Amino acid sequence: MQHARRRLLRRSALVSTVALTVGLSLGATGAGAQPGTGAGPAAVTAQSTSAPKLSSPDPGVMANLFEWNWTSVAKECTDVLGPAGYGGVQVAPPQDSVKRTKLGDGSDTILHPWWEVYQPVDYRLTSRMGSEAEFKSMVKTCRQAGVKVYVDAVINHMTGQGDTSYGGRTFERYAYSDLGVNHNASYANSDFHKYSGDCPSASGGIEDFNNLAQVRYCELVGLSDLRTDTTKVRKTLAAYLNKLLGYGVSGFRVDAAKHIGQPDLDAIYARLHNTVDGTRPLWALEVFGGGPGILSPQAFTSSGTVLGLDGVKQIRDAFKSYPDAHVGSIATLKVFGADSGLTPGGKTLSFVQNHDTERNGDALNYKDGARNILATQWLLASGYGTPQVYSAFTFSTNDDSPPATADGMVTNTDCSGGAWTCIDRNAGILGMVGWHNYVGKAQRQNWWDDGANVIAFGRGAKGWVAFNNGPEPKKITVQTGLSAGTYCDVVHGKKSGGSCTGPTITVRGNGKATVTVGATDAVAIQANRRV
Ligand code: LM2
Ligand code: CA
């Protein structure tokens, strides 16, 4: 199934490339576009491109700590994310999920693969990342550290099989009793598209990812598809999300949003309470590119923010054709964003990879080492979208569990052992998080490139940065836009007292600087880090 879905996704991606080439002429800015507001829903019709009626605040830089347990997320918020200036953290699906007692159909060999969490059983927060009490305490701790929490909300479907759950339930597919919200509502056959007659495919699964009714009403990789078009299911899902908002959660990454569809997404969002800060929740929709018309990511921007999944591929192709080991050409990134066919920055959660794309070849991943770090630093500098820094665990097969007990409970993150990537802690990335926050909405200026793999640009008179994606160090003399002075390179050092713990860069009276940028490395300076 998994492979079949990938093949289908690939095929529809090809279709989309053609569609994008032929069809799109979006006017908004690319690189340098503003990080932005999330969104609330507007009435969606096939024609509608109206602006959202409500907006949520700019989340700032978000860390995506995929499948870190709640204790480790809390500690990271206090020790690393808050002090470095991350504004938010995305966490893995916290609802109770399947805990397999047997292997699947023979295509997998790991009892507790990472993807168990995408098969909800009920809406108690008894997951392999910890208990409901630990979740609540994590949200409180992160918020105290100045880091808002965003939850991966799995609301399109329930499990693909009957089994046991991390919360200790035993259940059958299409029969999930006592969901723990909405007066302990249950889901029965009548709450699934399997029994509603809406799914037109012969198999009951999504066979054609360009067919609207199949995409919305048939089963995605065999997962029991909820009737999100009914009031009962909408109320139950909203009760789950409102419980999370009540605990202090600030918004959601909506799993499989393309398979829920705009009308149902808007109706669910309309039932959501404000966050404890009095703002509308972030509503970040997972919509793979490749679908026509209303199935395209662009067509979901009137319902919310969308995940930058097409951007992920452009970033991969600019830096490296993973997994071919070819070096790409980052000079191509002069144009990136709406002008390169992507959704506008103000409506996009941008990232170099997530848990799907790091495994399926669409993205760079931690195995690319310095090149992956460089790409993440570039994203933070670009100003495109709300940038996420992805930090998870290492793997050798696509199904590997995160480090866990034999029972599947995820163990504490240990950044020293090689099992966790801890990319959020990389010193150069921490420096670029600060740089990103400092330059704010300043426009990109003084773009320079060598036509291949060295680029440099400023953001207003506030910051300047250079990236070298090539194999040799490169010496460049360029206009920085900053005033004369000696600055700390915040990728390799920190300002401490009157000096820099790393190298410095001198800007001359005419704003120019001569800088050597190391192979697969970056340098960055900002106006408030002069030595
Ligand atoms: C997503 N976005 O739309 C997630 O980002 C993605 O990671 C999820 O798939 C998917 N949608 C469903 O939430 C992952 C994983 C799949 C896995 C599912 C469910 O990529 O391989 O499917 O989670 O755990 C697995 C098996 C598959 C089986 C299915 C149902 O790999 O072979 O299909 O469970 O039992 C019969
Ligand atoms: Ca659906």
Coordinates of C-alpha atoms and ligand atoms in Angstrom, one line a residue, residues 1-3 5-6 66 93 98 100 104-105 107-108 113-120 152-161 173 220-224 253-259 286-288 307 309 354-357 359 398-399, ligand 1:
M1 CA 0.0 0.0 0.0
Q2 CA 2.7 2.4 1.1
H3 CA 4.6 1.9 -2.1
R5 CA 0.7 5.4 -2.6
R6 CA 4.1 6.7 -3.3
F66 CA 9.2 14.8 15.7
P93 CA 0.3 13.4 17.2
V98 CA -2.6 1.8 17.8
R100 CA 0.6 -3.2 17.4
G104 CA 1.3 -6.0 9.2
D105 CA 0.9 -7.7 5.8
S107 CA 5.8 -5.5 3.9
D108 CA 7.1 -4.3 7.3
P113 CA 7.2 1.8 13.5
W114 CA 7.2 5.6 13.8
W115 CA 3.9 5.6 12.0
E116 CA 1.8 4.0 14.7
V117 CA 1.0 7.5 15.9
Y118 CA -0.9 8.3 12.6
Q119 CA -3.6 5.7 13.6
P120 CA -5.8 7.2 16.2
D152 CA 0.0 17.4 14.6
A153 CA -3.8 16.7 14.4
V154 CA -4.8 13.4 12.8
I155 CA -8.5 14.0 12.1
N156 CA -9.1 12.5 8.7
H157 CA -9.1 8.9 9.8
M158 CA -8.8 6.3 12.6
T159 CA -6.7 3.1 12.4
G160 CA -6.1 0.7 9.5
Q161 CA -6.6 -2.3 11.7
R173 CA -11.6 -1.2 13.1
L220 CA -5.8 6.8 2.4
V221 CA -3.4 3.8 2.7
G222 CA -6.2 1.7 4.1
L223 CA -7.0 4.0 7.1
S224 CA -10.6 4.2 8.2
R253 CA -0.6 20.9 11.6
V254 CA -3.5 19.2 10.1
D255 CA -2.6 15.7 8.9
A256 CA -4.0 14.6 5.5
A257 CA -5.9 17.9 5.1
K258 CA -6.2 17.3 1.4
H259 CA -8.2 14.3 2.2
E286 CA -0.9 19.2 4.8
V287 CA -1.6 19.2 1.1
F288 CA 0.7 17.4 -1.2
L307 CA 2.8 23.1 4.3
L309 CA 5.9 20.6 0.4
N354 CA 9.6 16.6 7.5
H355 CA 9.0 13.0 8.7
D356 CA 7.6 11.9 5.3
T357 CA 9.9 13.7 2.9
R359 CA 12.2 9.2 4.0
N398 CA 11.8 3.6 6.4
D399 CA 9.8 2.0 9.2
Ligands
LM2_1 C1 0.1 11.8 6.5 N1 -0.1 12.9 5.9 O1 -1.2 13.0 5.1 C2 1.3 11.6 7.3 O2 2.2 12.7 7.2 C3 1.9 10.3 7.0 O3 3.1 10.1 7.7 C4 0.9 9.2 7.3 O4 1.4 7.9 6.8 C5 -0.4 9.4 6.5 N2 -0.7 10.8 6.2 C6 -1.6 8.9 7.4 O5 -1.7 9.7 8.5 C7 2.1 7.2 7.7 C8 3.0 6.2 7.0 C9 2.2 5.1 6.4 C10 1.3 4.4 7.4 C11 0.4 5.5 8.0 C12 -0.5 4.9 9.1 O6 3.7 6.9 5.9 O7 3.1 4.1 5.8 O8 0.6 3.3 6.9 O9 1.2 6.5 8.6 O10 0.2 4.4 10.2 C13 0.7 2.1 7.5 C14 1.3 1.0 6.6 C15 0.4 0.8 5.4 C16 -1.0 0.4 5.9 C17 -1.5 1.4 6.9 C18 -2.9 1.1 7.5 O11 2.6 1.5 6.2 O12 0.9 -0.2 4.6 O13 -1.9 0.3 4.8 O14 -0.6 1.6 8.0 O15 -2.8 -0.1 8.3 C19 -2.5 -0.9 4.6

